[in-house]
Amino acid sequence: QVQLVESGGGLVQAGGSLRLSCVASGRFLSINSMGWYRQVPGSQRELVATITGGSNTNYLDSVKGRFTISRDIAKNTVYLQMNSLKPEDTAVYYCNAHVLTRFSGSRDFWGQGTQVTVSS
């Protein structure tokens, strides 16, 4: 199995910054891509940013220019630097990893989520 542990959420004023981290551990062959999603109550989970092993990135339009995703492959860690935060960024943020497992092929794994609250 693969475990994803997030950290770095919290309460911040509008215009402030937060940095989320997510570490993957367990028994697997490789991590193909990692990313961050977010969800607010009553809404579907949406993709915020993803990064591949080749460092190709993809962002939600509303966070482009404000958020930066990065990855430390050696540490199986993905980061999300969030600047110029807005109240509408308030959500539970989930880490995702697309992993090549030893016996079950490629699978998606999720962290437990970390709350980000941006006050106006």
Coordinates of C-alpha atoms in Angstrom, one line a residue:
Q1 CA 0.0 0.0 0.0
V2 CA 0.9 3.7 -0.4
Q3 CA 0.4 6.3 2.2
L4 CA 0.2 10.0 1.5
V5 CA 0.6 12.5 4.4
E6 CA -0.1 16.1 3.8
S7 CA 0.9 19.1 5.9
G8 CA 1.0 22.9 5.7
G9 CA -2.7 23.9 5.7
G10 CA -4.1 26.5 7.9
L11 CA -5.8 29.9 8.2
V12 CA -4.4 32.8 6.4
Q13 CA -5.6 36.3 5.4
A14 CA -6.3 37.2 1.8
G15 CA -3.1 38.0 0.0
G16 CA -1.1 35.7 2.1
S17 CA 0.8 32.5 1.4
L18 CA 0.9 28.9 2.4
R19 CA 3.0 26.0 1.4
L20 CA 1.5 22.5 1.3
S21 CA 3.7 19.4 1.4
C22 CA 2.8 15.7 0.7
V23 CA 5.1 12.8 1.3
A24 CA 4.4 9.4 -0.2
S25 CA 5.6 6.2 1.6
G26 CA 5.0 2.5 1.2
R27 CA 6.0 -0.3 -1.2
F28 CA 5.7 0.7 -4.8
L29 CA 7.8 0.7 -8.0
S30 CA 7.6 4.3 -9.0
I31 CA 5.4 7.4 -8.8
N32 CA 4.2 8.5 -12.3
S33 CA 2.7 11.8 -11.3
M34 CA 1.6 13.7 -8.2
G35 CA -0.9 16.5 -7.7
W36 CA -3.2 18.5 -5.6
Y37 CA -7.0 18.6 -5.7
R38 CA -9.4 20.6 -3.6
Q39 CA -13.0 20.3 -2.5
V40 CA -15.6 22.5 -0.8
P41 CA -18.7 21.1 0.8
G42 CA -21.4 20.4 -1.8
S43 CA -19.0 20.6 -4.8
Q44 CA -17.0 18.1 -6.7
R45 CA -13.3 17.7 -6.1
E46 CA -11.3 19.7 -8.6
L47 CA -7.8 19.5 -9.9
V48 CA -5.6 22.3 -8.7
A49 CA -2.2 21.3 -10.1
T50 CA -0.3 18.2 -11.2
I51 CA 3.3 17.4 -12.0
T52 CA 4.8 14.5 -13.9
G53 CA 8.1 12.7 -13.4
G54 CA 9.4 14.8 -16.2
S55 CA 8.3 18.0 -14.4
N56 CA 5.5 18.8 -16.8
T57 CA 2.9 20.8 -14.9
N58 CA -0.8 21.5 -15.3
Y59 CA -2.8 24.1 -13.4
L60 CA -6.4 25.1 -12.8
D61 CA -6.9 28.4 -14.7
S62 CA -7.9 30.3 -11.6
V63 CA -4.6 29.5 -9.8
K64 CA -2.2 30.1 -12.7
G65 CA 0.4 32.7 -11.7
R66 CA -0.4 32.3 -8.0
F67 CA 0.3 28.7 -7.2
T68 CA 3.4 26.7 -8.0
I69 CA 3.7 22.9 -7.8
S70 CA 7.1 21.2 -7.5
R71 CA 8.4 17.8 -6.7
D72 CA 11.3 16.2 -5.0
I73 CA 11.5 12.8 -6.6
A74 CA 14.2 11.5 -4.3
K75 CA 12.0 12.3 -1.3
N76 CA 8.7 11.2 -2.9
T77 CA 7.4 14.6 -2.0
V78 CA 5.2 17.1 -3.8
Y79 CA 4.8 20.7 -2.8
L80 CA 2.2 23.4 -3.5
Q81 CA 3.3 27.0 -3.0
M82 CA 0.2 29.1 -2.8
N83 CA 0.7 32.9 -3.0
S84 CA -1.8 35.8 -3.3
L85 CA -4.5 33.6 -1.7
K86 CA -8.1 34.5 -2.1
P87 CA -11.2 33.6 0.0
E88 CA -12.3 31.4 -2.9
D89 CA -9.2 29.2 -2.5
T90 CA -10.7 28.0 0.8
A91 CA -11.2 24.3 0.6
V92 CA -9.9 20.9 1.8
Y93 CA -6.8 20.2 -0.3
Y94 CA -6.0 16.6 -1.2
C95 CA -2.7 15.1 -2.3
N96 CA -2.9 12.6 -5.1
A97 CA -0.3 10.2 -6.5
H98 CA -0.5 8.0 -9.5
V99 CA 1.6 5.0 -8.5
L100 CA 3.0 2.0 -10.3
T101 CA 2.5 -0.7 -7.6
R102 CA 4.3 -4.0 -7.3
F103 CA 1.4 -6.3 -7.9
S104 CA -1.7 -4.2 -8.8
G105 CA -0.5 -2.1 -11.8
S106 CA -1.0 1.7 -11.8
R107 CA -3.3 3.1 -9.2
D108 CA -4.4 6.4 -7.7
F109 CA -3.8 7.1 -4.0
W110 CA -5.1 10.0 -1.9
G111 CA -4.1 11.8 1.2
Q112 CA -6.4 12.5 4.1
G113 CA -6.8 16.2 3.2
T114 CA -5.6 19.4 4.8
Q115 CA -7.9 22.4 5.4
V116 CA -6.9 25.8 3.8
T117 CA -9.0 28.7 5.0
V118 CA -8.5 32.2 3.5
S119 CA -10.2 35.0 5.4
S120 CA -11.2 38.2 3.7

